[in-house]
PDB file of C-alpha atoms and ligand atoms in Angstrom:
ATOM      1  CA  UNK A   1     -57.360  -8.988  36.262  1.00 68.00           C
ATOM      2  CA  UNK A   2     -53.395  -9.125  35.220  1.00 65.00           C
ATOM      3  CA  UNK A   3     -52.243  -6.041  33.609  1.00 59.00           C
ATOM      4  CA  UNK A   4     -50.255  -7.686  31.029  1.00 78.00           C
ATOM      5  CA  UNK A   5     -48.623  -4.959  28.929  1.00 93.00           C
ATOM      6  CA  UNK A   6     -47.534  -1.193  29.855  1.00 94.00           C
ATOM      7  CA  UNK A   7     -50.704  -0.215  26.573  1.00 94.00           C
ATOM      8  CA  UNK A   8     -53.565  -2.282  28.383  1.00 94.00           C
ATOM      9  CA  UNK A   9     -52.644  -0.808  31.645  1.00 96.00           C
ATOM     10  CA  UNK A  10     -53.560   2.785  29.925  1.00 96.00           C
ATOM     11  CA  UNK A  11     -56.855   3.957  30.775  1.00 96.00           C
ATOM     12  CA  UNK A  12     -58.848   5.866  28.100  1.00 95.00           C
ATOM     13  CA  UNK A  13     -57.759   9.302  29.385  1.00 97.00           C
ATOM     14  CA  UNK A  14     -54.649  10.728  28.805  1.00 96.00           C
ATOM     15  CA  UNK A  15     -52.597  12.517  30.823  1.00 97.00           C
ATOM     16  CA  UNK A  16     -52.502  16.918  30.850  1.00 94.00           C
ATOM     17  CA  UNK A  17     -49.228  17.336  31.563  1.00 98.00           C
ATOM     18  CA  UNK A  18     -47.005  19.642  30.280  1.00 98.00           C
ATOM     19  CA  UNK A  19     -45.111  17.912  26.680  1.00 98.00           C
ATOM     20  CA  UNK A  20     -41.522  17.201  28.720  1.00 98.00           C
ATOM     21  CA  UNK A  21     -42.867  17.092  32.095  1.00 98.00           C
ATOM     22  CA  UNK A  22     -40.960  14.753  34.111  1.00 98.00           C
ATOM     23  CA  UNK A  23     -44.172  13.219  35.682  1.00 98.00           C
ATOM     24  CA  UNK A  24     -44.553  11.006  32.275  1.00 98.00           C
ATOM     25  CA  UNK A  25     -41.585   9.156  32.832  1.00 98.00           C
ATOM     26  CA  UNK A  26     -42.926   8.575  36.670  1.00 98.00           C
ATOM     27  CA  UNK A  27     -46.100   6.766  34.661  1.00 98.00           C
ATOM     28  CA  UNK A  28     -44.299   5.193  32.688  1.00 97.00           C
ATOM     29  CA  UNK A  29     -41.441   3.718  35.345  1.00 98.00           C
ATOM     30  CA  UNK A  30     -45.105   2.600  37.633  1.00 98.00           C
ATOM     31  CA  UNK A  31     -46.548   1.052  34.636  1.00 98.00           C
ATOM     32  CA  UNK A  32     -43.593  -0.860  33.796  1.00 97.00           C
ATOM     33  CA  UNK A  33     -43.492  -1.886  37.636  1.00 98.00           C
ATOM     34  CA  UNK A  34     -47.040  -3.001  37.302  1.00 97.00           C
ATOM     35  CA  UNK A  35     -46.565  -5.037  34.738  1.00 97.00           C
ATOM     36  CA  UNK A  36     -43.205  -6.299  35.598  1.00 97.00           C
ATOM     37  CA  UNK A  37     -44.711  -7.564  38.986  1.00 97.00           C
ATOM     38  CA  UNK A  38     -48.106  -8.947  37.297  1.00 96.00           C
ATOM     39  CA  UNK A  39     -50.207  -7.119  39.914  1.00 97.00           C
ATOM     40  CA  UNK A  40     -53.988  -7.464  39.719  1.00 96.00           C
ATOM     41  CA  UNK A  41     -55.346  -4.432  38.680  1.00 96.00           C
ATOM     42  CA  UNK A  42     -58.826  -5.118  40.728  1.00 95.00           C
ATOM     43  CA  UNK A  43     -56.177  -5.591  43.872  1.00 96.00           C
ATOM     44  CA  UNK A  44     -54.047  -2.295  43.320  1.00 98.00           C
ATOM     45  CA  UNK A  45     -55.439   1.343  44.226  1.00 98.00           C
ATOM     46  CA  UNK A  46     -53.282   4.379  43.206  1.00 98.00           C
ATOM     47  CA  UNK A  47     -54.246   7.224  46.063  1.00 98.00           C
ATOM     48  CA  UNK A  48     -53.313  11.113  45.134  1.00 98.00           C
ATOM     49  CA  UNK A  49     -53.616  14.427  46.782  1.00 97.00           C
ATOM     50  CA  UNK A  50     -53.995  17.542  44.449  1.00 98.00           C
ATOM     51  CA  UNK A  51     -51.369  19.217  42.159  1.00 97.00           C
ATOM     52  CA  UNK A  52     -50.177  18.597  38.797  1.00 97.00           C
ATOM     53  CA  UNK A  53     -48.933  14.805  39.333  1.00 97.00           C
ATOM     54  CA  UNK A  54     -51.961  14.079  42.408  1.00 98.00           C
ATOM     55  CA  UNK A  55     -53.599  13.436  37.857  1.00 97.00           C
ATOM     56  CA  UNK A  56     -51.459  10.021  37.537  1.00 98.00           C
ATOM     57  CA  UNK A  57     -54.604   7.443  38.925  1.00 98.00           C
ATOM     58  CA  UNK A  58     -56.765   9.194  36.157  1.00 98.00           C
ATOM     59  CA  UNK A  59     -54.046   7.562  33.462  1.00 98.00           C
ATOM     60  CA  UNK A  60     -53.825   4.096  35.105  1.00 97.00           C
ATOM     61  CA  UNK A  61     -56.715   1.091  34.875  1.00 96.00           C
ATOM     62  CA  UNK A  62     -56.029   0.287  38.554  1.00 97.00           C
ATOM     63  CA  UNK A  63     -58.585   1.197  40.932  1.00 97.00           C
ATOM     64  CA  UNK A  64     -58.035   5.251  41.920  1.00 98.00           C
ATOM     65  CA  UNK A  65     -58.298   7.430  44.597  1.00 98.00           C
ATOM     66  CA  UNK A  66     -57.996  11.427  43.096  1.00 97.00           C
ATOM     67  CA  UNK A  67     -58.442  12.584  47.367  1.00 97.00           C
ATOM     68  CA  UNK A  68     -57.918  16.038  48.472  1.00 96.00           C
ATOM     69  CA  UNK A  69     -54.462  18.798  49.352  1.00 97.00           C
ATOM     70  CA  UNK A  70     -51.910  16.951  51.885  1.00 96.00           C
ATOM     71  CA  UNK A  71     -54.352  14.187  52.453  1.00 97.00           C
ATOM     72  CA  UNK A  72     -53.207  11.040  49.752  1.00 98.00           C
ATOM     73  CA  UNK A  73     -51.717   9.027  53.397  1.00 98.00           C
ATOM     74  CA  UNK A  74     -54.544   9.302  55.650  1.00 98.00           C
ATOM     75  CA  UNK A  75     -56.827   7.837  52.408  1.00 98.00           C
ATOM     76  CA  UNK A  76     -53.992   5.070  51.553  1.00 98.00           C
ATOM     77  CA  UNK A  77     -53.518   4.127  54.813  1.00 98.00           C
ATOM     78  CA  UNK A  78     -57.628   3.670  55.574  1.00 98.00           C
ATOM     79  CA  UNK A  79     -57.645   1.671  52.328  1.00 98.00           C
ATOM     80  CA  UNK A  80     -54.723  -0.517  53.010  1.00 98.00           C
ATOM     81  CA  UNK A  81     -56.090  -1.034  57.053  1.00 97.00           C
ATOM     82  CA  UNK A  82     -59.878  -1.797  55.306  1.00 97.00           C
ATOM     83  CA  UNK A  83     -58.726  -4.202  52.666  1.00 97.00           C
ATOM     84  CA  UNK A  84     -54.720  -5.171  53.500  1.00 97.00           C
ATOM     85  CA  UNK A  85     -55.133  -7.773  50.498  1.00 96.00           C
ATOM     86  CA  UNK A  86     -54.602  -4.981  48.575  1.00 98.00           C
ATOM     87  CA  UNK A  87     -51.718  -3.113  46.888  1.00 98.00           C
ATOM     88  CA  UNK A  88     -51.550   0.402  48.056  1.00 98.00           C
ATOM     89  CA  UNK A  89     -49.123   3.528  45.956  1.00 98.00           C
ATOM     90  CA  UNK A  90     -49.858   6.832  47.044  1.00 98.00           C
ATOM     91  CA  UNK A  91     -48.388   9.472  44.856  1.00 98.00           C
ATOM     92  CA  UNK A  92     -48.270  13.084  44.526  1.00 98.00           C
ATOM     93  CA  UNK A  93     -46.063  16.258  44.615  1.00 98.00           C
ATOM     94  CA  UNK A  94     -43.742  17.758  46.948  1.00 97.00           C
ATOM     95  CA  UNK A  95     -46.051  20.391  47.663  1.00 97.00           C
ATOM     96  CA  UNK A  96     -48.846  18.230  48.779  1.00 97.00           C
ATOM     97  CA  UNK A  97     -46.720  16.062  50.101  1.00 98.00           C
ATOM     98  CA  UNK A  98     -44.028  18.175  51.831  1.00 98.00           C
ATOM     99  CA  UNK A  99     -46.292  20.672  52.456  1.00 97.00           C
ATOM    100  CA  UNK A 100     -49.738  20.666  53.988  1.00 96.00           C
ATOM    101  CA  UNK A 101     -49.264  16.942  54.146  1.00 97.00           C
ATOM    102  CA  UNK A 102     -45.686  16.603  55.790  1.00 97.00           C
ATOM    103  CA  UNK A 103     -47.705  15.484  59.476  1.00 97.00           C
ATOM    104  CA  UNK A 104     -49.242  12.888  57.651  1.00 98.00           C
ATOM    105  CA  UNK A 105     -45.685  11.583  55.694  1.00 98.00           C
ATOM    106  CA  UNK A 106     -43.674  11.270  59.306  1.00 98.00           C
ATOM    107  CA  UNK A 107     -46.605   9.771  61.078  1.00 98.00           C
ATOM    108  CA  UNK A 108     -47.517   7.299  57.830  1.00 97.00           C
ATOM    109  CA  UNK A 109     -43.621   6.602  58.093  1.00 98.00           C
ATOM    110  CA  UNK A 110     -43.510   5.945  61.760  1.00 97.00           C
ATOM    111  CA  UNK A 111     -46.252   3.738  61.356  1.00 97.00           C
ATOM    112  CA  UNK A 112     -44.729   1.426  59.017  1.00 98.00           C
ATOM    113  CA  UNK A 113     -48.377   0.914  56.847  1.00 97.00           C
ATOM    114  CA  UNK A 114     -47.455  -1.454  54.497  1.00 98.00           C
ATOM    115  CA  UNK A 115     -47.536   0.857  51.354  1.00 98.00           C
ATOM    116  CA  UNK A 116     -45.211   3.011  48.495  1.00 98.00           C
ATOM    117  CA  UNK A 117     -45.617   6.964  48.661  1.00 98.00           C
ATOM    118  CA  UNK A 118     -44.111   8.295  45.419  1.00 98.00           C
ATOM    119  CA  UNK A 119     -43.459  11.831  45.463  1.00 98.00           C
ATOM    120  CA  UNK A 120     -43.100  13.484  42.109  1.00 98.00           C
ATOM    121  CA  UNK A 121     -40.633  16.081  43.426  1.00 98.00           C
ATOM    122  CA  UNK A 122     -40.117  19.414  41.098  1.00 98.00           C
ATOM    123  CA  UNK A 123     -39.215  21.767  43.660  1.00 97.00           C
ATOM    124  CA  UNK A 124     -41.962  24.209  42.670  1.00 97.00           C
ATOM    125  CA  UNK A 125     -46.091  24.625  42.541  1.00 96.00           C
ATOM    126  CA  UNK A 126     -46.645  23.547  39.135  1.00 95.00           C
ATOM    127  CA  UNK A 127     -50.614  23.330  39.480  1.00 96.00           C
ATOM    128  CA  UNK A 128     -50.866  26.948  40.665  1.00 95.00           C
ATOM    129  CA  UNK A 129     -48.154  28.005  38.154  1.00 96.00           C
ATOM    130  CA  UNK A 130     -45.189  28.540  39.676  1.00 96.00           C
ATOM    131  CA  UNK A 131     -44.559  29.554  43.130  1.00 97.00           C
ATOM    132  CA  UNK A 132     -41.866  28.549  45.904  1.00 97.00           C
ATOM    133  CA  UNK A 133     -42.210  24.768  47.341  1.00 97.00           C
ATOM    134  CA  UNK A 134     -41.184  22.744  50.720  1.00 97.00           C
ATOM    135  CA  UNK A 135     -38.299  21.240  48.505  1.00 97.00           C
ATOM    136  CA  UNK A 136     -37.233  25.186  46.224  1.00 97.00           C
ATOM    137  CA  UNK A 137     -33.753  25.604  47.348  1.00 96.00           C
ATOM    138  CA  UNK A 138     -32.595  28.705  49.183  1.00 96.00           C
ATOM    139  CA  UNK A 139     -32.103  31.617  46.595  1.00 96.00           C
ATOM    140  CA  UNK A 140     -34.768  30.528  44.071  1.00 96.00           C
ATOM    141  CA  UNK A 141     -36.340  33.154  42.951  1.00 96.00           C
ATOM    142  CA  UNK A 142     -39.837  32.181  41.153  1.00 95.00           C
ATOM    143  CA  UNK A 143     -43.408  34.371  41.583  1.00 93.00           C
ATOM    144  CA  UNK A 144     -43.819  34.158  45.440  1.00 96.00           C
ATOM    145  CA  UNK A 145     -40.098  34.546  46.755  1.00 96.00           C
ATOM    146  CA  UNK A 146     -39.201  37.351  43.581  1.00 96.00           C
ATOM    147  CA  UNK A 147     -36.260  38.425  45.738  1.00 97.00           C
ATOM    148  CA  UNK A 148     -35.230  34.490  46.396  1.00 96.00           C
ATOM    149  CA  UNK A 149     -36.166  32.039  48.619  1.00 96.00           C
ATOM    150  CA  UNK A 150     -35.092  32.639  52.368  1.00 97.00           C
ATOM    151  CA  UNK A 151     -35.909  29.602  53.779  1.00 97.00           C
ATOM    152  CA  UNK A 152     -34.053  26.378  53.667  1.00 96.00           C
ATOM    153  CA  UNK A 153     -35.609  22.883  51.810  1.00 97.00           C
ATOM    154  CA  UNK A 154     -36.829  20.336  53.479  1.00 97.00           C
ATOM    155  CA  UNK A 155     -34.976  16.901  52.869  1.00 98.00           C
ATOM    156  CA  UNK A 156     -37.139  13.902  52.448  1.00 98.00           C
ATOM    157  CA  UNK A 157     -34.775  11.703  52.365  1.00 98.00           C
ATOM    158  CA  UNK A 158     -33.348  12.956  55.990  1.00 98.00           C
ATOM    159  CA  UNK A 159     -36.574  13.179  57.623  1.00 98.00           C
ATOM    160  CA  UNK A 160     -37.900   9.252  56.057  1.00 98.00           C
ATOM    161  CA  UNK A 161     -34.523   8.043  57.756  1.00 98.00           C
ATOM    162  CA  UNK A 162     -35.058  10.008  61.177  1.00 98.00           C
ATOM    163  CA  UNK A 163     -38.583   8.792  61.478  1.00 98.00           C
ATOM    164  CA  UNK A 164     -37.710   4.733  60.992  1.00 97.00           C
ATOM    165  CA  UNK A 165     -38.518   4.262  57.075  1.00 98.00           C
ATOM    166  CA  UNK A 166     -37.735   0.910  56.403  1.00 97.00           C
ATOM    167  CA  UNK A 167     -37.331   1.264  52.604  1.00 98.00           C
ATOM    168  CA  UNK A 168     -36.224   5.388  51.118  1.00 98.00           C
ATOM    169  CA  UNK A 169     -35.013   5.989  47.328  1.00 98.00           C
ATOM    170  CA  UNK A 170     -34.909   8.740  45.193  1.00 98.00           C
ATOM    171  CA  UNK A 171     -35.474   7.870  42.012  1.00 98.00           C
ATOM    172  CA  UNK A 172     -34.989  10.717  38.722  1.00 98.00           C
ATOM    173  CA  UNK A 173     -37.064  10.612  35.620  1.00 98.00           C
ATOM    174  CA  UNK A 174     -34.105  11.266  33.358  1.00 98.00           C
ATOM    175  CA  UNK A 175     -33.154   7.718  34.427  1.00 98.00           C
ATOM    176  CA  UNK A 176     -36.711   6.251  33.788  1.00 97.00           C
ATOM    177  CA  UNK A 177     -35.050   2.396  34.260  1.00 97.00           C
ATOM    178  CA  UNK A 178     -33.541   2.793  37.413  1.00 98.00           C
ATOM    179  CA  UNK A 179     -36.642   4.396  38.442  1.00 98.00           C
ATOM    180  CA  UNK A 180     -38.895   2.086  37.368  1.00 98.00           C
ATOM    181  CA  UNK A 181     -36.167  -0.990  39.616  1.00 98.00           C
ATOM    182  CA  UNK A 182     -36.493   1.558  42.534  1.00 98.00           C
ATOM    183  CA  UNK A 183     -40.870   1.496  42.364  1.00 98.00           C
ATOM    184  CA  UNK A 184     -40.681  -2.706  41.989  1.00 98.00           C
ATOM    185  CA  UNK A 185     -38.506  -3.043  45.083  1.00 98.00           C
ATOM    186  CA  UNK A 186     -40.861  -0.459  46.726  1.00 98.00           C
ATOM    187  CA  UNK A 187     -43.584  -2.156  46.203  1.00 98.00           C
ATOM    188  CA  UNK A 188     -42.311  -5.362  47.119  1.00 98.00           C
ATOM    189  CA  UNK A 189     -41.161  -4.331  50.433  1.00 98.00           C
ATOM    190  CA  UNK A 190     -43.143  -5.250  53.136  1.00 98.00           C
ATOM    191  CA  UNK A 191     -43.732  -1.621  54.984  1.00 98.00           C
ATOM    192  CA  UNK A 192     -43.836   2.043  54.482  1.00 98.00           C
ATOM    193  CA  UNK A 193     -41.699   2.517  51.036  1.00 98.00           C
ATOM    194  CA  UNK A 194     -40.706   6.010  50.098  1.00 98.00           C
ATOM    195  CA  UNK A 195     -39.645   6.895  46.558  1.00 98.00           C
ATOM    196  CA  UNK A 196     -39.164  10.344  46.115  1.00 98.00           C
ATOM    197  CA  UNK A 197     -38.343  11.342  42.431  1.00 98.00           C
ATOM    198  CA  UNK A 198     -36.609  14.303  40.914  1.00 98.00           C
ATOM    199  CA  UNK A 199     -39.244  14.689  38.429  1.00 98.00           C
ATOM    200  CA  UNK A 200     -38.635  18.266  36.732  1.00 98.00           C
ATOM    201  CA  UNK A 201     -41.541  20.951  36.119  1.00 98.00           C
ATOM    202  CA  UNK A 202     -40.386  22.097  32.629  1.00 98.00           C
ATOM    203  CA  UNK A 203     -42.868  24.854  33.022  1.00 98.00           C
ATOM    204  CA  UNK A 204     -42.055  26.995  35.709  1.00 97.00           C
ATOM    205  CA  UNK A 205     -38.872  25.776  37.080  1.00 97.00           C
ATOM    206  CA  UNK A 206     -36.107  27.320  35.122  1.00 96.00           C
ATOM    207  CA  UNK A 207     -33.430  26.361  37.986  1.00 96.00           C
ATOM    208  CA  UNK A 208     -33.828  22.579  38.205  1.00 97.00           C
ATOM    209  CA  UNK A 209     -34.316  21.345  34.749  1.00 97.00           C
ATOM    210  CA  UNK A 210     -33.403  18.196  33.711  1.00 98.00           C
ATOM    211  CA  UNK A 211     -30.004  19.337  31.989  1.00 98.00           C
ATOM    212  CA  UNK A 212     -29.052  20.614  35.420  1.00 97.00           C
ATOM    213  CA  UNK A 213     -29.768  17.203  37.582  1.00 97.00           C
ATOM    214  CA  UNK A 214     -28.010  15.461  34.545  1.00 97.00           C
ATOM    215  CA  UNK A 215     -25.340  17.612  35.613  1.00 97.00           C
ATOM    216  CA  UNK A 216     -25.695  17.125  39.049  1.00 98.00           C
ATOM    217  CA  UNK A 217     -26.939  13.956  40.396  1.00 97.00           C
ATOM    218  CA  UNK A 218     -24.540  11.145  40.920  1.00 97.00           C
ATOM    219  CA  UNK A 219     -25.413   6.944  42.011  1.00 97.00           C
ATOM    220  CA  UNK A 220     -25.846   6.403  45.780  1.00 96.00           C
ATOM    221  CA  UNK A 221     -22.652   4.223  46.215  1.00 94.00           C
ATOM    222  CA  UNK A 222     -23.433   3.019  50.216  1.00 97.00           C
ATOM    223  CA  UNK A 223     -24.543  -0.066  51.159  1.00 98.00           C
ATOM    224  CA  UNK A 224     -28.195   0.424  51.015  1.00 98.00           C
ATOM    225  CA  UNK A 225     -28.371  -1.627  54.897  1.00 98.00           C
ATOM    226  CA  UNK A 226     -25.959   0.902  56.744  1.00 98.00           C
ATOM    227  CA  UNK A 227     -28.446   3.265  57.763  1.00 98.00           C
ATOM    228  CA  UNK A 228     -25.396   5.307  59.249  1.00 98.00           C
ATOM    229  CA  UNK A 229     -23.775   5.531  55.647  1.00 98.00           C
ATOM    230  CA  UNK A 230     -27.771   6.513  54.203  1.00 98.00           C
ATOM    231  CA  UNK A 231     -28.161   9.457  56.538  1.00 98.00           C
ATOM    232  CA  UNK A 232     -24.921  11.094  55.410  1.00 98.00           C
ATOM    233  CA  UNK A 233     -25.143  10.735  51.945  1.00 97.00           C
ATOM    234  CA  UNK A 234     -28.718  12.139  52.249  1.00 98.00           C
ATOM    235  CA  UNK A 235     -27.115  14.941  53.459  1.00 97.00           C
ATOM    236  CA  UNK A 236     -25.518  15.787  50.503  1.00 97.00           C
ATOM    237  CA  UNK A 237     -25.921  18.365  48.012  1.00 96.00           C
ATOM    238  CA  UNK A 238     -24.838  20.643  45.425  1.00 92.00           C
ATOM    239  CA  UNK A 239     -22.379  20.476  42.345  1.00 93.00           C
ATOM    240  CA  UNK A 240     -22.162  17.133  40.792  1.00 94.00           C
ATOM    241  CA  UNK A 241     -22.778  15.691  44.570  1.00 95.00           C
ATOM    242  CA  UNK A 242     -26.953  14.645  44.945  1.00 97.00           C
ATOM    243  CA  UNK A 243     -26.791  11.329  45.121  1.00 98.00           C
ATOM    244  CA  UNK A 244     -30.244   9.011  43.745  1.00 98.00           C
ATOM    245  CA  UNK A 245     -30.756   5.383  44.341  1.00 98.00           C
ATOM    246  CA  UNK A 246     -32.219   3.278  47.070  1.00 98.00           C
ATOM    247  CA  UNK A 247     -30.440   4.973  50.170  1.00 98.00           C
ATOM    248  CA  UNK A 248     -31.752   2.383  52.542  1.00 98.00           C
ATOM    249  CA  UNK A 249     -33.823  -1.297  53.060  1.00 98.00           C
ATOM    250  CA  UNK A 250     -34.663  -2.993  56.258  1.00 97.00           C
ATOM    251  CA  UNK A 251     -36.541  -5.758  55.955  1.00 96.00           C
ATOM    252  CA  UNK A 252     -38.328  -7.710  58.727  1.00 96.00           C
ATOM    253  CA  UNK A 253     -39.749  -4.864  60.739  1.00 97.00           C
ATOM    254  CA  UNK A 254     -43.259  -5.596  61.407  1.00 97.00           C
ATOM    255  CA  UNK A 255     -45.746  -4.101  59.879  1.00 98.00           C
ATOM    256  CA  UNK A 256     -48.486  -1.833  61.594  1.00 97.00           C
ATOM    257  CA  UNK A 257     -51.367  -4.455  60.002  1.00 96.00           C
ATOM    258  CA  UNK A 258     -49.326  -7.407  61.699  1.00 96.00           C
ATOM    259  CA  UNK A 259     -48.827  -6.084  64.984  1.00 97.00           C
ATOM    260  CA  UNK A 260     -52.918  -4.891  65.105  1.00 95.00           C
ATOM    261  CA  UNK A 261     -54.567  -6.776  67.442  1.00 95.00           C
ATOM    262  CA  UNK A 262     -57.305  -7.729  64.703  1.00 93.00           C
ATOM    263  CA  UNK A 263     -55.402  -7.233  61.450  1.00 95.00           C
ATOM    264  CA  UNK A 264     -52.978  -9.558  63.155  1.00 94.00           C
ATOM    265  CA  UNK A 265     -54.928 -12.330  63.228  1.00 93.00           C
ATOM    266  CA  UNK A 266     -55.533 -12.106  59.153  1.00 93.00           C
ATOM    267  CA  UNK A 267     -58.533 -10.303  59.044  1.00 92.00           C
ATOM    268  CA  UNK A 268     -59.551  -8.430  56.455  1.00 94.00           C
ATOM    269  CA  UNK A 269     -62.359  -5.841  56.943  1.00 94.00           C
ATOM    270  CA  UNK A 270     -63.805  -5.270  54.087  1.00 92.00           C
ATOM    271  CA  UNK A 271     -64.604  -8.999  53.500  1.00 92.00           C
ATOM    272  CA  UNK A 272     -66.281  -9.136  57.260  1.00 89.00           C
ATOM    273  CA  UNK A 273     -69.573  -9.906  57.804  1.00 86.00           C
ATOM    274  CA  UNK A 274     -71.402  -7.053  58.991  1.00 81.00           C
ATOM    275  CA  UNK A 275     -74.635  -9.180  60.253  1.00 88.00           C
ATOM    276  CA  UNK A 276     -77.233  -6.564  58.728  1.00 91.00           C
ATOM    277  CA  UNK A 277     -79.710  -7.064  55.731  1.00 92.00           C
ATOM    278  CA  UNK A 278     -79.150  -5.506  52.328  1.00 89.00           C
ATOM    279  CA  UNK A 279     -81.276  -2.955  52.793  1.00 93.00           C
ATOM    280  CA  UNK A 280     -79.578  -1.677  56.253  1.00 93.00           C
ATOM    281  CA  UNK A 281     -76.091  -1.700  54.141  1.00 88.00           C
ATOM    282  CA  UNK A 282     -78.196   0.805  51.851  1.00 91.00           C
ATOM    283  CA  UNK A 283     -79.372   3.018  54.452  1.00 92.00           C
ATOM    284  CA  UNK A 284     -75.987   3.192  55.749  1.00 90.00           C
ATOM    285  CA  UNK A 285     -74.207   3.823  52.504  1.00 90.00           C
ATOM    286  CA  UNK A 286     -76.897   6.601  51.634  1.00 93.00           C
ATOM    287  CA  UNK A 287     -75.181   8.514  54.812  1.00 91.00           C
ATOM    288  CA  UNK A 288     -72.546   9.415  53.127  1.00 88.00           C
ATOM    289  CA  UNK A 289     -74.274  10.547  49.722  1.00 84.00           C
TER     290      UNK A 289
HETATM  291 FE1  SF4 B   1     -45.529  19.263  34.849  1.00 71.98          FE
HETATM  292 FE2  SF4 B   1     -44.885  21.732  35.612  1.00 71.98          FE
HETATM  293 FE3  SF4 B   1     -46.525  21.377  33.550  1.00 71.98          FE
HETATM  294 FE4  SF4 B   1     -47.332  20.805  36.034  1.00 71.98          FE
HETATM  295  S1  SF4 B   1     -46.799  22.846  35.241  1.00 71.98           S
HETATM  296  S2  SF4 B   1     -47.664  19.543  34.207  1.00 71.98           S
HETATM  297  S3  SF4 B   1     -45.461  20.022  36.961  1.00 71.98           S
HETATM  298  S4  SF4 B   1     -44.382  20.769  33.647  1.00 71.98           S
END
């Protein structure tokens, strides 16, 4: 079924989020892209890991996969590999993400699934209230590094680039429209898409709030095919100099689905014939009960 306007697409629960929490303008900027594109809802499956914004496929009346800490890629890619007639968005935080689940991003990225991975990216644990994150800057101070962060953040942007992404933005929920451009062209790429979003944790991080990235971030200016020109300005940061935007698109690379030796040939999995009676399906689904 067509979503056919950003209110149908709700689903009856709403979301738990914090009132200014920049995760509502990341459902909002999907939505929009949902609708904008006209994607089947029975055809699209929103994957998550755990943390605050691992809620969003609760909020959403696409199919949803709430999965478990680190592990949103791993489920989106099996989906995608089972059924690659559907649409696949994984989303989560930077925690989850960055985190536990930073084997799974490089390898997912290397792979070149056909899929988006939006990372709601607020520098901090929001779900656990408040502590220090892959992506806290060195210095931060919050309730698990009281004297400051030592270490150094990792860079999404860098690492997508370094591991042959085909298709890496950063989006920012203060700019809910460009965001919302940056998820369509994500999801129409054909390969692993990566749109990380500065989506601010208005609870517990006092350091990036949106005021500050308003402050901050400035429009990535490069030629979104130079992937020279996208490394470099990934590389920057600080005072009126983080850029957002779609850093880089390559189009044409094949996919890992086209270049499997069954997948290849247009198969889809989950619409094979399995050759056993109804009730063997049963006895075979009740295994995993
Ligand atoms: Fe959003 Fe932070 Fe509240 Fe979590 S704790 S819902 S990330 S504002």
């Amino acid at each position: 079924m067509p979503a056919l306007t950003v209110s149908e697409l709700k689903s009856e629960t709403n979301p738990t989020w914090c009132p200014g929490c920049g995760d509502f303008a990341v459902l909002q900027a999907l939505s929009k892209a949902i609708v904008d594109l006209k994607l089947d809802t029975d055809n699209t499956l929103i994957v998550s890991g755990i943390g605050c914004s691992s809620n969003l496929p609760h909020f959403l009346r696409t199919y949803g996969f709430h999965s478990i800490h680190g592990r949103s890629l791993p489920v989106a890619q099996g989906a995608k590999l089972a059924n690659p007639e559907l649409t696949v968005v994984a989303a989560g935080g930077d925690g989850d993400g960055y985190g536990i689940g930073m084997g799974h991003f490089v390898h997912s990225v290397r792979r070149n699934v056909d899929l988006t991975y939006i990372v709601m990216d607020n520098q901090i644990y929001g779900l656990t209230t408040g502590q220090t994150s892959p992506t806290s800057e060195t210095g931060h101070k919050t309730k698990s590094t009281p004297e400051g962060n030592i270490e150094r953040p990792v860079n999404p942007i860098s690492i997508a680039l370094a591991a042959g992404a085909t298709y890496v933005a950063r989006g920012f929920s203060g700019d809910p429209n460009s965001l919302a451009e940056l998820i369509k062209g994500a999801i129409q790429h054909k390969g692993f898409a990566l749109v990380d979003v500065f989506s601010p944790c208005v609870t517990y991080n006092k350091n990036n709030t949106y005021a500050w990235f308003r402050e901050n971030v400035t429009k990535v200016a490069h030629d979104p095919g130079d992937w020279d020109a996208a490394m470099i300005e990934s590389r920057r940061w600080g005072a009126k100099n983080i850029p957002y935007g779609l850093f880089y698109r390559k189009e044409g690379t094949p996919t890992y689905e086209e270049q499997d030796v069954v997948l290849g040939r247009g198969v889809v999995p989950v619409k094979a014939k399995l050759g056993l009676a109804p009730e063997q399906v049963q006895e075979i689904v009740k295994g995993f009960y």
